[in-house]
Structure formats: C-alpha cells, structure tokens
C-alpha cells in the first residue's frame, strides 16, 4: 500500500501534474494540432506531431521560431511552445470579423515598425491581450494576413 | 451479365458526374449581336485590318486613334448630365461624358472656358493650348483601354505639391502620352481594368518626393478604391535609338504591377505574399511576438537557403530582393521588356509570369518568334474555312503559284484547287503580318529581317498541316471541307466565354476551364478523327492556345466594360441610396449574425445593425441596376453566373462609395467621442482627486495603486459614459470600450498632489510598521564590529570598558553600522521604491541612537572575550 502511495507521489512530481500548470480557462487556438498546447508542448513534441520544419530561425530573447510548409509556425522559448502563428481562414481574413469578435474586449491597434516596405507602407496589428491573440492586417483594405497566439 | 450491366451503369454514372462538355447557350453571341445592332460602329474593329502598311511605332495619326477609340466606345449608353466648372456633359457623346464624369477629380477644368466644348478634343485643347488634339485622344484612349486615368491636375494623392505648382507643371507631355499608348498595346489584358488602380500622376519636372529620395522614380499606393501611381522624370525616359530602351516601359509596368498584385486574388489579398509566389524565390517571413504585451516585434522578409534538392530563382536586380512585392513588380516589368535577362536569373518566375500574366506569350527573341509564327498559323487556319469554300466553288479565287517541288507533294490532287488554297492562305498570312505590325511594338523591327523566312516557315507548316491526312486517299476537296467544317463547328458549338463564366464558381476556375474546353473540343473533333486525325491533333493545340484562360477573361471584361460603361457611376448612386436608408434607420437590438459581404467595412468598426442593413439584399438590388442598364440598350443577361461576373466587375464602386461614407461619418463620430472622452476623463480625474477615499488604508505600492485607480476609474467611466450615451447617440463606428481613457485618466490622477500625499501617508504607515525590524538589524550589524572591539580590549577594567565602548560607538564606526543597517533594511523589507522609507529609517536611527548604542554596548559586554 505504501509502495502504491509512493509510486503515485513520484508520478505526480515527475510530470503527470504538468496539466495543473496549463491555462485551463482559455480555449485552444484554432489550427493548433489537438495534441499540442501552448505553454507546455516541447520542440520534440511539435516535431513528433508536425514533422521537420521547413525553416528555423532565432529571434530576440534567445527564442527560436520554426516554420512549417503550410505556414504554421511556433515560437519556442527554452524549448517550450510560447507562440503559435498561422494564416487566417477565409472567414477570419476580414478585419471586420475581428473587430466584431472583440467588440467588448480591450484591444490596441498599432503599426508594426519593422514591416515598413520600400513605398513606406506598414503592416498593422490589432492586439487583444484578453484572448492572447494578435492579428496582422493591411490598413488599406482590412485584409488580415496572420493570426498569432501567444502564451504569457 | 448482371455484373456487366452494373459496371456499365457505374461507368455511365461516373461519366455524367465528371461532365467535361458544356453545351453552348449562345448567350454571349446574342449579347454581342444586340450590342452591335445598337452600336454599328461596333466593338472589335481593328485598324490593322485595313490594307495600309503601318507600324505601331510610326507617328500616330488622329484618324487612326479616333478609329481605335470608336471600337472601344459605347455611345448608346446613358451619358451624364453633370456640369463641372461650366463643362456641360449632357452635350458630350455618352462614352466621353462618362469618362469625364468618372475621372472628374483628375481632369483639370478650373478657370478654363469650357462652356462651348462638346467633345474630348475641345476639353484637352484647353488643357494643352499648344496641342494638335492628340493629347486628349491619347488620354481618353488610355483610359478606355486600360481603365485608369492619366491625371491633368496639379494635385497628387498623399503628396503636398506646394501652391506654386500649376496644372501645366504636372501634365504628361505628348511624347509621354504616346509612350502610354504604346504601353497599352504592349501589356496583356491582365493589366486592363484593374479595380485597384484609378489614376496615374506626374510629379513636376526636376522634382522628387523627399520622403523617398532622388533614387525613387515611381510610387504606387492608395486605398483599393483609389489606387494611384506617381511618376517622376526618371521613370519616364525613353531611348531615342532603342524602341524599348530607357526606364519607361519596365518601370511604369513595375508600378502598375504593384496594383495588379492586389487584383489577382479575391478580396484584394496580396498575391506576392501567397505561397505560389513566395515558393519561387524561397521567401519566408521572420516574425516574432512579445509574449508579455502581445506586440509583434518582428516581421521581416528573408530568403531560404537552397537545399541540395531545392533550387530557388534569383532576382533580376538587387532591388527585387528587398521584398516579395518588389520582386513581383520587377519580375513582371523585366519579363516583358528585358526578358532575356529575366529568363537567365529567374526561369521559374519568368515561366509563371508568361503563363499567368502574359496569357502564354513570352517576349524573349525565341518567344517572339514562336508567338508570331503561332499567330500567323492561327490567323491563316482560322480563315481556312472561308478559303476552302471559296476555292471549292471557284478554284481561281486566289492566285498563288506553288513551285514545282511543292506542287508535286500534292500531285494526286487537283493542282488548281491546291494553288487556290495556298493562294488564300498566303493572303491571310499577309493580312496577319500587317495586323502584327500595326499592333505589336516589336513586330516591325522583327519583320524587317525575318519576314520572308517567317512566311516560308508558316506556309511550310500549313503545307504539312494540310498534307498530313492526305494519305487517307480521300479527295482533297472533301477532306479540306471536313477540316473547314470542324473549325466552323467549334465556333458554332463552343463559346469559351461561356465555359469561363461557368467555371467561376469552382475552387480553381482556370483548371476547370482548361478541362472543359479540352473536353468540348475532343467531343466535337471525335467525329473527324478518323478522317483527318493529324489535322485534328494539330488544330487542338492552335485552338487551346487561341482560347487561353487569361485571353478569354480579357475579352469578357472588355466586352462588358464597353456594354455596361457607366455602371460604376450607377453603383455609386445605389450606394448613396442604400447608405441614406440604412444610416438613418433605427438600430435594432435583436440582430442575427453579422453579414460581412459584399461590404466588409474595411478597417473601420461598424455597428452590426448598420453593416447588416447595408449588406442585406445588396446583391439583388445591384443586379437589378445592371438589368436596368442592359434593358436601355436592349440587352438582357439571362444566366445568373454571367450577371454575377458583371456585378463583381463593378462591385468595387459600390463598396468604395460606402467606405467613403463610413470614413466621413466615423470622423464626425470620432470628434464627438473625443469631446465625450474629455468630459468623462475630467469627471474621473476630478472625482478621484477630490476624494481620495478609494485609495483606502493599503500600503499602496505604485502597482497596487495603479490597479486600484483603474478599477475605480472604470466604475466612474462606465456610469458616466452610459449617462452620456443614453441620450440617443448612435454609436455606429466606435467601440468605446477599446477607446476608453481610464489609463490616461489614471496617469493624471496618480500625479496630483492630493493622491500623492495620500499615497505618501500610506507609505509612511507601512514603513513605520516595519521599523521594529530596523532595530533588530542594527543590533545584528553591530555584532561583528563589537566582537572585534572586545577582542582588541579583552580586559574588564574601567579603562578597557570605556575604550571598548568608544571603539564601537565612535562617530565613523557607528555611522557605518547605521548606514549598512539602513540599506539592508530597505532591501529586506522591499522599501526601495518608497520615497519616504529612507528618511523615516534615518530619522528613527537618529532619534534612537543613544538607546541603540546602549543596547549594542550591553550586548557586547555581556559576551566573554576570547
């Protein structure tokens, strides 16, 4: 009996309790494979699920981003998925969709300074911290280019 | 047996499911017939059909451009009744009036005496007083053909020109207008009627846009409904000795391609950022996000390293490598005008552009050679049915002598008939060459040295083509008749335009189109396969090439642009009507899901009820507008998918007009909300600074204080906003929650004296609560120096005790004990951020110095020395 208690204790301490750290209240980002989760999934788990990425690059803060062929990407901080980026679905590709979705939530609209093109135009971002989601869009036509989920 | 029947049934079922043939309805032919009946000058007339030997690069004559303009006009359309600065458009032919109304923003009319004008030539003669009339025709032609205007006004979108700049300073010269004419002839139909491009502008001579520097010769920008291009001197240069030399052709094409970039995919998504384009050069985005703030902190284009099995195209010049958009624009400009360079460094991009942008035409020397040979082959073959008919009924219809060797190839057949047919074909080739010279920029130069070789080549191809099936031992007349019949039947029974329209609803319309066109050809030609198998095979290629997807699309767009000219203005009127009705309608509380089509609202938040009102039944109403326009010129479009195609051609006019209303009203609302926000802000600040009870008795660290402030400010803001918004104010464009000013208010509140002093009092209380610990730390800190003193003076006689005590409490030592205790205390109690803490601590140490020293001495003396 004591052995059983000991085994349970070891299992709990050694990782079965990981779920306890996950953000239970927030819904899973659409497009993220069922077996992966932001905040807990590791590089290895992602690669097991999605295969080898097409591109890997380093970003500020000693993190890396891995990109897949279908343009899904993961930001990995110390080997753990902290961000998930993907292209919008047809419905999501209009800024109005997000403005309506987030109409009762606090949002921030800003230019992305790093995105300036040769003609001086910028991409824009709409940030909804409550949903841990940022979208990137074209401010001339409201076409959404990217949906980015992040884990604090 | 049963199994066989079942198999056959399944095969039939599958066969019918993947139906590859489309029965012709004759809709387009009937539309064209009705349109031609009402416009006898008619569409499709081409100058080069005349027998005159002309080169496109020859000096342009008025008669030629007027004739070309007529072939693009529709003067049975409803014109315009607008009067602009004395210019009465009701006096103008319909097409010209619509051009002037549509582009009124870009045609200079101020302070010109235009009252007597009733045609384009007159208007432009006032703008260009030294003109021979061609400037007006060139501008008008360019707009009719391409769909975007060449500006004559001294204002340029988003660029401040200064008051001293006159409209004459920003006029394109006659030579530049002529270059635009040549460009319009050199670009494929893909570049015509781009909904994302409205106007082209010229910067005053010898000037540039400071923001972009001297090296930028052109800009493309603007909202989708008002796309513009600005050109500076260096983009407009042409070589005096080389027809295609200079910057004009590649770089103006580059700028137009920037706007084309938004027109290829649906909903104005950027094509150059699509997977199809990115993969050609290995482009990818390096992106990053700050997890604390959600802000995107990186979004830069990079290029993948090629792998052993993965090769990427290069860039035609360094500038193309700065982003996919520049790569796309440069690649198109250079693929058209310096194709050999482009093909060398970027073959995959070159081939993609050739297929999808240039409708299958390559402009390398080899490509032009193949293009012209194909054109002449097709031209002759398409004329073959009438040549055969003429020759069969009268073998002397065309005179042509095949040489003896050539004639001997047809020795079994009637030599007169053979001579006649080749005479007819030779005549067709001649006509085809004249057509090329008159319409293709590079044709005259090309034919200067190649004409006889090309004619020989084409005739030889045709000889082979006709000869191929003669071994069937069928009388040549019958056989040629079969070929003629096939060609005629294809024309009668297939209309590629109908197939194009039918495929628009498919996921990949181009694939559907290619499959259905081929299926239809095969179905008809199957009847001739036994009789003329080789000719059927050869003609299949010709037929498919003549009816490429992009080419057919261009034909449809041009036909409907001509028939439905002015529909954009009608759609604008409809948008105005709809806006008026919806904006003034009362907001309903019960609402279904938001409708985002056809008007998505762009970048502006729009209240669901307003958006739904604008979108509900919009499509049906706009289709009715098209019906009404068609009815006026006796044209009715029966197929819903054709109607939908025309509707989508003009939809941008409707949505962009709504967008402009939204922006104007949103601006008004913004001003109002700004005022309300200021009032709410004042209320929050005055309430919270006059009564600081909300701070409570908490220690109030800056973070905690800011949080408290936000909670309280939000309470007041919500109450105040609902009071102010309750008075019937229609909140159509702003989501106040996103724009609330609590953070701003709190910044002001936390810096006011009353809040600062309350917070200070809280801090003082908090510090005083932990002074006891400072006492302990002083004693702990004094322990080590005390031990040192005691060890130095171990005896317990009077002199030693006095010296020992002084050793511990002398000014320097005690100062050091006090300072280091104070620092430890501030750190340990995390009081560093409190401005009051250090002062209170110091004061405590000062006031209790004697008692603390006494306690330290006592503690020191209690311990036995070593």
Short mmCIF file of N, CA, C and O in Angstrom, two decimals, chain A residues 54-55 57 59-60 65 67 69 73 75 77 82 85 91 94-97 99-100 102-107 109-110 112 114-116 118-121 123 125 127 129 134 136-143 145-146 148 150-152, chain B residues 212 218-224 255 258-259 262 267-269 273 275 284-289 291-300 304 319 326 594 596 600-606 608 611 714 735 737-740 742-743:
data_model
loop_
_atom_site.label_atom_id
_atom_site.label_comp_id
_atom_site.label_asym_id
_atom_site.label_seq_id
_atom_site.Cartn_x
_atom_site.Cartn_y
_atom_site.Cartn_z
N UNK A 54 10.29 23.53 -42.13
CA UNK A 54 11.00 23.93 -43.35
C UNK A 54 12.06 24.98 -43.05
O UNK A 54 13.08 25.04 -43.72
N UNK A 55 11.79 25.81 -42.06
CA UNK A 55 12.75 26.87 -41.69
C UNK A 55 12.79 26.99 -40.17
O UNK A 55 11.77 26.87 -39.50
N UNK A 57 14.57 29.74 -37.30
CA UNK A 57 15.41 30.95 -37.13
C UNK A 57 15.32 31.44 -35.69
O UNK A 57 14.35 31.18 -34.98
N UNK A 59 15.10 34.31 -32.78
CA UNK A 59 14.52 35.65 -32.58
C UNK A 59 15.04 36.20 -31.26
O UNK A 59 15.66 35.47 -30.49
N UNK A 60 14.73 37.46 -31.00
CA UNK A 60 15.23 38.10 -29.79
C UNK A 60 14.83 37.32 -28.54
O UNK A 60 13.77 36.69 -28.51
N UNK A 65 12.01 30.31 -33.79
CA UNK A 65 10.72 30.10 -34.45
C UNK A 65 10.91 29.00 -35.47
O UNK A 65 11.92 28.99 -36.19
N UNK A 67 9.07 27.07 -38.70
CA UNK A 67 8.03 27.29 -39.70
C UNK A 67 7.71 26.01 -40.43
O UNK A 67 8.64 25.28 -40.79
N UNK A 69 5.48 24.01 -43.71
CA UNK A 69 5.14 24.23 -45.10
C UNK A 69 3.78 24.93 -45.27
O UNK A 69 3.61 25.75 -46.16
N UNK A 73 3.50 28.26 -37.72
CA UNK A 73 4.82 28.44 -37.09
C UNK A 73 4.68 28.44 -35.57
O UNK A 73 3.61 28.79 -35.03
N UNK A 75 6.65 29.65 -31.92
CA UNK A 75 7.76 30.33 -31.24
C UNK A 75 8.11 29.48 -30.02
O UNK A 75 7.23 29.14 -29.21
N UNK A 77 10.37 29.09 -26.62
CA UNK A 77 11.20 29.76 -25.65
C UNK A 77 11.75 28.68 -24.72
O UNK A 77 10.96 27.99 -24.06
N UNK A 82 5.67 28.86 -27.02
CA UNK A 82 5.10 30.04 -26.38
C UNK A 82 4.26 30.85 -27.36
O UNK A 82 3.57 31.79 -26.97
N UNK A 85 1.62 30.73 -34.71
CA UNK A 85 1.23 31.68 -35.76
C UNK A 85 0.67 30.90 -36.95
O UNK A 85 1.21 29.86 -37.32
N UNK A 91 -12.99 33.14 -43.36
CA UNK A 91 -13.84 33.98 -42.52
C UNK A 91 -13.01 35.01 -41.73
O UNK A 91 -13.40 36.16 -41.57
N UNK A 94 -11.03 38.94 -42.88
CA UNK A 94 -11.52 40.32 -42.89
C UNK A 94 -11.35 40.92 -41.50
O UNK A 94 -11.75 40.32 -40.50
N UNK A 95 -10.76 42.11 -41.44
CA UNK A 95 -10.53 42.75 -40.14
C UNK A 95 -11.85 42.93 -39.38
O UNK A 95 -11.90 42.81 -38.16
N UNK A 96 -12.91 43.18 -40.14
CA UNK A 96 -14.22 43.41 -39.52
C UNK A 96 -14.64 42.22 -38.65
O UNK A 96 -15.27 42.39 -37.61
N UNK A 97 -14.27 41.03 -39.09
CA UNK A 97 -14.59 39.82 -38.33
C UNK A 97 -14.02 39.94 -36.91
O UNK A 97 -14.69 39.65 -35.92
N UNK A 99 -12.95 42.79 -35.43
CA UNK A 99 -13.48 43.97 -34.73
C UNK A 99 -14.82 43.61 -34.08
O UNK A 99 -15.12 44.06 -32.97
N UNK A 100 -15.61 42.81 -34.77
CA UNK A 100 -16.90 42.39 -34.21
C UNK A 100 -16.68 41.37 -33.08
O UNK A 100 -17.31 41.45 -32.04
N UNK A 102 -14.20 41.06 -31.11
CA UNK A 102 -13.59 41.66 -29.92
C UNK A 102 -14.26 42.97 -29.50
O UNK A 102 -13.65 43.80 -28.83
N UNK A 103 -15.49 43.16 -29.92
CA UNK A 103 -16.08 44.48 -29.67
C UNK A 103 -16.26 44.78 -28.18
O UNK A 103 -16.32 45.93 -27.80
N UNK A 104 -16.34 43.75 -27.37
CA UNK A 104 -16.49 44.00 -25.93
C UNK A 104 -15.19 43.77 -25.18
O UNK A 104 -15.19 43.63 -23.96
N UNK A 105 -14.12 43.68 -25.92
CA UNK A 105 -12.83 43.45 -25.26
C UNK A 105 -11.89 44.62 -25.55
O UNK A 105 -12.01 45.27 -26.58
N UNK A 106 -10.94 44.78 -24.64
CA UNK A 106 -9.98 45.87 -24.83
C UNK A 106 -8.97 45.45 -25.91
O UNK A 106 -8.38 44.38 -25.83
N UNK A 107 -8.83 46.30 -26.91
CA UNK A 107 -7.88 45.99 -27.99
C UNK A 107 -6.97 47.19 -28.25
O UNK A 107 -7.31 48.31 -27.89
N UNK A 109 -4.60 48.98 -31.44
CA UNK A 109 -4.19 48.95 -32.86
C UNK A 109 -2.88 49.71 -32.99
O UNK A 109 -2.76 50.83 -32.50
N UNK A 110 -1.92 49.10 -33.64
CA UNK A 110 -0.61 49.76 -33.80
C UNK A 110 0.02 49.39 -35.12
O UNK A 110 -0.28 48.34 -35.68
N UNK A 112 3.30 48.16 -37.27
CA UNK A 112 4.46 47.30 -36.97
C UNK A 112 5.66 47.97 -37.63
O UNK A 112 5.81 47.93 -38.86
N UNK A 114 8.71 47.38 -37.90
CA UNK A 114 9.67 46.56 -38.65
C UNK A 114 9.15 46.15 -40.02
O UNK A 114 9.89 45.58 -40.81
N UNK A 115 7.88 46.42 -40.28
CA UNK A 115 7.30 45.89 -41.52
C UNK A 115 7.32 46.89 -42.67
O UNK A 115 6.80 46.62 -43.74
N UNK A 116 7.92 48.06 -42.47
CA UNK A 116 7.87 49.11 -43.49
C UNK A 116 8.43 48.62 -44.83
O UNK A 116 9.52 48.07 -44.88
N UNK A 118 9.27 49.29 -49.20
CA UNK A 118 10.00 50.30 -49.97
C UNK A 118 9.15 51.53 -50.26
O UNK A 118 9.67 52.60 -50.53
N UNK A 119 7.84 51.37 -50.24
CA UNK A 119 6.96 52.51 -50.52
C UNK A 119 6.47 53.17 -49.24
O UNK A 119 5.53 53.96 -49.25
N UNK A 120 7.11 52.82 -48.12
CA UNK A 120 6.80 53.49 -46.87
C UNK A 120 5.54 52.98 -46.17
O UNK A 120 5.09 53.59 -45.21
N UNK A 121 4.97 51.88 -46.67
CA UNK A 121 3.75 51.39 -46.03
C UNK A 121 4.08 50.36 -44.95
O UNK A 121 5.05 49.62 -45.08
N UNK A 123 2.61 47.30 -42.10
CA UNK A 123 1.54 46.40 -41.69
C UNK A 123 1.05 46.89 -40.35
O UNK A 123 1.77 47.57 -39.62
N UNK A 125 -1.18 45.95 -36.57
CA UNK A 125 -1.55 44.83 -35.70
C UNK A 125 -2.71 45.25 -34.79
O UNK A 125 -2.80 46.41 -34.39
N UNK A 127 -4.21 44.01 -31.24
CA UNK A 127 -3.83 43.13 -30.13
C UNK A 127 -5.01 42.99 -29.17
O UNK A 127 -5.59 43.99 -28.75
N UNK A 129 -5.25 41.40 -25.66
CA UNK A 129 -4.50 40.72 -24.60
C UNK A 129 -5.37 39.70 -23.87
O UNK A 129 -4.89 38.66 -23.44
N UNK A 134 -3.02 38.21 -31.39
CA UNK A 134 -2.72 39.41 -32.17
C UNK A 134 -2.94 39.06 -33.63
O UNK A 134 -2.58 37.97 -34.06
N UNK A 136 -2.40 40.45 -37.71
CA UNK A 136 -1.68 41.41 -38.55
C UNK A 136 -2.55 41.67 -39.78
O UNK A 136 -3.09 40.73 -40.36
N UNK A 137 -2.69 42.94 -40.13
CA UNK A 137 -3.57 43.25 -41.26
C UNK A 137 -3.05 44.41 -42.08
O UNK A 137 -2.17 45.14 -41.66
N UNK A 138 -3.65 44.54 -43.26
CA UNK A 138 -3.33 45.64 -44.16
C UNK A 138 -4.30 46.77 -43.86
O UNK A 138 -5.52 46.59 -43.95
N UNK A 139 -3.77 47.92 -43.51
CA UNK A 139 -4.64 49.01 -43.07
C UNK A 139 -5.33 49.72 -44.23
O UNK A 139 -6.15 50.60 -44.02
N UNK A 140 -5.02 49.34 -45.46
CA UNK A 140 -5.70 49.97 -46.58
C UNK A 140 -7.00 49.26 -46.91
O UNK A 140 -7.96 49.85 -47.34
N UNK A 141 -7.01 47.95 -46.72
CA UNK A 141 -8.21 47.22 -47.13
C UNK A 141 -8.78 46.32 -46.04
O UNK A 141 -9.79 45.68 -46.25
N UNK A 142 -8.10 46.28 -44.89
CA UNK A 142 -8.63 45.45 -43.81
C UNK A 142 -8.47 43.96 -44.06
O UNK A 142 -9.20 43.16 -43.47
N UNK A 143 -7.54 43.58 -44.93
CA UNK A 143 -7.31 42.15 -45.14
C UNK A 143 -6.34 41.64 -44.07
O UNK A 143 -5.27 42.20 -43.89
N UNK A 145 -3.64 39.22 -42.52
CA UNK A 145 -2.60 38.39 -43.11
C UNK A 145 -2.16 37.26 -42.19
O UNK A 145 -1.64 36.25 -42.65
N UNK A 146 -2.28 37.47 -40.89
CA UNK A 146 -1.69 36.50 -39.97
C UNK A 146 -2.44 36.53 -38.65
O UNK A 146 -2.88 37.60 -38.19
N UNK A 148 -1.84 35.38 -34.67
CA UNK A 148 -0.76 34.94 -33.79
C UNK A 148 -1.28 34.77 -32.36
O UNK A 148 -1.85 35.70 -31.79
N UNK A 150 -0.35 33.68 -28.36
CA UNK A 150 0.84 33.62 -27.50
C UNK A 150 0.46 33.26 -26.07
O UNK A 150 -0.68 33.45 -25.65
N UNK A 151 1.46 32.74 -25.39
CA UNK A 151 1.26 32.32 -24.00
C UNK A 151 2.14 33.20 -23.15
O UNK A 151 3.33 33.32 -23.41
N UNK A 152 1.57 33.84 -22.14
CA UNK A 152 2.39 34.75 -21.32
C UNK A 152 3.36 33.97 -20.45
O UNK A 152 3.07 32.86 -20.07
N UNK B 212 11.13 59.76 -50.14
CA UNK B 212 11.70 58.56 -50.75
C UNK B 212 13.04 58.80 -51.44
O UNK B 212 13.67 57.85 -51.93
N UNK B 218 9.26 56.15 -59.09
CA UNK B 218 7.82 55.94 -59.16
C UNK B 218 7.29 55.39 -57.86
O UNK B 218 8.03 54.80 -57.07
N UNK B 219 6.01 55.65 -57.62
CA UNK B 219 5.36 55.16 -56.40
C UNK B 219 4.02 54.56 -56.77
O UNK B 219 3.35 55.08 -57.66
N UNK B 220 3.63 53.52 -56.07
CA UNK B 220 2.27 53.01 -56.25
C UNK B 220 1.66 52.91 -54.87
O UNK B 220 2.31 52.41 -53.95
N UNK B 221 0.48 53.43 -54.70
CA UNK B 221 -0.12 53.38 -53.37
C UNK B 221 -1.59 53.67 -53.41
O UNK B 221 -2.23 53.64 -54.46
N UNK B 222 -2.13 53.99 -52.24
CA UNK B 222 -3.54 54.38 -52.14
C UNK B 222 -4.44 53.25 -51.72
O UNK B 222 -4.08 52.08 -51.78
N UNK B 223 -5.63 53.65 -51.29
CA UNK B 223 -6.63 52.66 -50.90
C UNK B 223 -7.06 51.90 -52.15
O UNK B 223 -6.77 52.32 -53.27
N UNK B 224 -7.76 50.80 -51.94
CA UNK B 224 -8.08 49.96 -53.09
C UNK B 224 -9.05 50.58 -54.06
O UNK B 224 -8.99 50.34 -55.25
N UNK B 255 5.34 49.66 -61.65
CA UNK B 255 4.39 50.33 -60.75
C UNK B 255 2.97 49.80 -60.95
O UNK B 255 2.24 49.58 -59.98
N UNK B 258 2.42 46.65 -59.13
CA UNK B 258 2.15 46.75 -57.69
C UNK B 258 0.64 46.75 -57.43
O UNK B 258 0.16 46.18 -56.46
N UNK B 259 -0.10 47.42 -58.31
CA UNK B 259 -1.56 47.45 -58.13
C UNK B 259 -2.19 46.14 -58.62
O UNK B 259 -3.18 45.68 -58.05
N UNK B 262 -2.69 43.33 -56.06
CA UNK B 262 -3.90 43.27 -55.23
C UNK B 262 -5.12 42.79 -56.01
O UNK B 262 -6.22 42.71 -55.47
N UNK B 267 -10.74 39.39 -52.80
CA UNK B 267 -10.74 40.28 -51.62
C UNK B 267 -9.45 41.08 -51.46
O UNK B 267 -9.05 41.42 -50.35
N UNK B 268 -8.79 41.34 -52.57
CA UNK B 268 -7.60 42.20 -52.56
C UNK B 268 -6.44 41.67 -51.71
O UNK B 268 -5.60 42.43 -51.26
N UNK B 269 -6.42 40.38 -51.49
CA UNK B 269 -5.25 39.82 -50.79
C UNK B 269 -4.03 39.99 -51.69
O UNK B 269 -4.16 40.04 -52.91
N UNK B 273 2.44 37.79 -51.68
CA UNK B 273 2.66 37.16 -50.38
C UNK B 273 1.97 35.80 -50.30
O UNK B 273 1.84 35.22 -49.22
N UNK B 275 1.61 31.72 -51.22
CA UNK B 275 2.57 30.62 -51.27
C UNK B 275 3.12 30.42 -52.68
O UNK B 275 4.31 30.17 -52.86
N UNK B 284 10.38 33.79 -47.10
CA UNK B 284 9.59 33.50 -45.91
C UNK B 284 9.68 34.69 -44.96
O UNK B 284 10.56 35.55 -45.12
N UNK B 285 8.77 34.74 -44.00
CA UNK B 285 8.75 35.87 -43.07
C UNK B 285 9.40 35.48 -41.76
O UNK B 285 9.08 34.43 -41.19
N UNK B 286 10.30 36.34 -41.28
CA UNK B 286 10.83 36.13 -39.94
C UNK B 286 9.93 36.94 -39.03
O UNK B 286 9.85 38.16 -39.15
N UNK B 287 9.23 36.27 -38.15
CA UNK B 287 8.28 37.00 -37.30
C UNK B 287 8.50 36.67 -35.84
O UNK B 287 9.00 35.60 -35.50
N UNK B 288 8.13 37.62 -34.99
CA UNK B 288 8.31 37.41 -33.56
C UNK B 288 7.23 38.17 -32.82
O UNK B 288 6.68 39.14 -33.33
N UNK B 289 6.93 37.73 -31.61
CA UNK B 289 5.90 38.40 -30.80
C UNK B 289 6.42 38.53 -29.38
O UNK B 289 7.13 37.65 -28.88
N UNK B 291 5.68 38.16 -25.77
CA UNK B 291 4.63 37.42 -25.07
C UNK B 291 3.98 38.21 -23.94
O UNK B 291 2.89 37.87 -23.52
N UNK B 292 4.67 39.22 -23.44
CA UNK B 292 4.09 39.98 -22.34
C UNK B 292 3.02 40.95 -22.85
O UNK B 292 1.98 41.13 -22.24
N UNK B 293 3.32 41.58 -24.00
CA UNK B 293 2.42 42.64 -24.48
C UNK B 293 1.57 42.20 -25.66
O UNK B 293 0.61 42.87 -26.01
N UNK B 294 1.94 41.11 -26.29
CA UNK B 294 1.21 40.67 -27.49
C UNK B 294 1.62 41.44 -28.73
O UNK B 294 1.05 41.26 -29.80
N UNK B 295 2.62 42.32 -28.58
CA UNK B 295 3.03 43.14 -29.73
C UNK B 295 3.94 42.34 -30.66
O UNK B 295 4.85 41.66 -30.20
N UNK B 296 3.69 42.51 -31.96
CA UNK B 296 4.56 41.86 -32.94
C UNK B 296 5.84 42.69 -33.01
O UNK B 296 5.80 43.90 -33.25
N UNK B 297 6.96 42.04 -32.75
CA UNK B 297 8.21 42.79 -32.68
C UNK B 297 9.11 42.50 -33.87
O UNK B 297 10.19 43.03 -33.96
N UNK B 298 8.67 41.66 -34.74
CA UNK B 298 9.49 41.38 -35.93
C UNK B 298 8.62 40.90 -37.05
O UNK B 298 7.68 40.12 -36.84
N UNK B 299 8.86 41.40 -38.23
CA UNK B 299 8.15 40.93 -39.42
C UNK B 299 8.97 41.33 -40.64
O UNK B 299 8.75 42.37 -41.25
N UNK B 300 9.97 40.55 -40.90
CA UNK B 300 10.89 40.88 -41.99
C UNK B 300 11.02 39.72 -42.96
O UNK B 300 11.08 38.56 -42.54
N UNK B 304 15.07 31.68 -48.04
CA UNK B 304 15.59 30.38 -47.61
C UNK B 304 16.88 30.02 -48.34
O UNK B 304 17.03 30.36 -49.51
N UNK B 319 17.25 45.29 -56.16
CA UNK B 319 16.04 45.89 -55.58
C UNK B 319 14.91 44.87 -55.46
O UNK B 319 14.13 44.90 -54.50
N UNK B 326 8.25 43.80 -54.29
CA UNK B 326 9.17 44.40 -55.27
C UNK B 326 9.65 43.34 -56.25
O UNK B 326 9.83 43.63 -57.44
N UNK B 594 -23.55 38.81 -37.98
CA UNK B 594 -23.10 39.93 -38.80
C UNK B 594 -22.85 39.48 -40.24
O UNK B 594 -22.33 38.39 -40.49
N UNK B 596 -20.87 40.18 -43.60
CA UNK B 596 -19.65 40.91 -43.99
C UNK B 596 -19.47 41.04 -45.50
O UNK B 596 -18.45 41.51 -45.98
N UNK B 600 -17.33 44.74 -46.45
CA UNK B 600 -16.76 44.22 -45.21
C UNK B 600 -16.55 45.31 -44.17
O UNK B 600 -16.28 45.03 -43.02
N UNK B 601 -16.62 46.56 -44.61
CA UNK B 601 -16.39 47.65 -43.68
C UNK B 601 -14.94 48.09 -43.65
O UNK B 601 -14.60 49.03 -42.94
N UNK B 602 -14.10 47.42 -44.39
CA UNK B 602 -12.68 47.81 -44.45
C UNK B 602 -12.04 47.74 -43.09
O UNK B 602 -12.16 46.75 -42.38
N UNK B 603 -11.38 48.82 -42.71
CA UNK B 603 -10.61 48.81 -41.46
C UNK B 603 -11.39 49.47 -40.32
O UNK B 603 -10.85 49.70 -39.25
N UNK B 604 -12.63 49.77 -40.57
CA UNK B 604 -13.40 50.54 -39.61
C UNK B 604 -14.41 49.66 -38.88
O UNK B 604 -15.15 48.92 -39.54
N UNK B 605 -14.46 49.74 -37.55
CA UNK B 605 -15.52 49.02 -36.84
C UNK B 605 -16.86 49.65 -37.21
O UNK B 605 -17.01 50.87 -37.19
N UNK B 606 -17.81 48.81 -37.57
CA UNK B 606 -19.14 49.31 -37.91
C UNK B 606 -20.17 48.51 -37.11
O UNK B 606 -20.08 47.28 -37.04
N UNK B 608 -23.06 46.34 -36.00
CA UNK B 608 -23.62 45.21 -36.73
C UNK B 608 -24.92 45.56 -37.47
O UNK B 608 -25.11 45.16 -38.62
N UNK B 611 -24.13 47.54 -40.60
CA UNK B 611 -23.44 46.69 -41.58
C UNK B 611 -24.44 45.72 -42.23
O UNK B 611 -24.44 45.54 -43.45
N UNK B 714 -12.69 52.96 -13.93
CA UNK B 714 -13.60 52.25 -14.83
C UNK B 714 -15.06 52.34 -14.33
O UNK B 714 -15.98 52.53 -15.12
N UNK B 735 -16.08 51.38 -30.86
CA UNK B 735 -16.30 50.54 -29.72
C UNK B 735 -15.66 51.27 -28.55
O UNK B 735 -14.45 51.31 -28.42
N UNK B 737 -15.35 50.76 -25.56
CA UNK B 737 -14.54 50.02 -24.59
C UNK B 737 -13.07 50.04 -25.01
O UNK B 737 -12.18 50.23 -24.21
N UNK B 738 -12.84 49.87 -26.31
CA UNK B 738 -11.47 49.87 -26.80
C UNK B 738 -10.84 51.25 -26.69
O UNK B 738 -9.64 51.39 -26.63
N UNK B 739 -11.68 52.24 -26.74
CA UNK B 739 -11.15 53.59 -26.76
C UNK B 739 -11.29 54.28 -25.41
O UNK B 739 -11.18 55.48 -25.31
N UNK B 740 -11.61 53.53 -24.33
CA UNK B 740 -11.81 54.17 -23.03
C UNK B 740 -10.50 54.77 -22.55
O UNK B 740 -9.42 54.36 -22.95
N UNK B 742 -9.40 55.23 -19.30
CA UNK B 742 -9.05 55.08 -17.87
C UNK B 742 -7.54 55.15 -17.62
O UNK B 742 -7.11 55.75 -16.64
N UNK B 743 -6.79 54.54 -18.50
CA UNK B 743 -5.33 54.55 -18.28
C UNK B 743 -4.79 55.97 -18.30
O UNK B 743 -3.97 56.36 -17.47
#
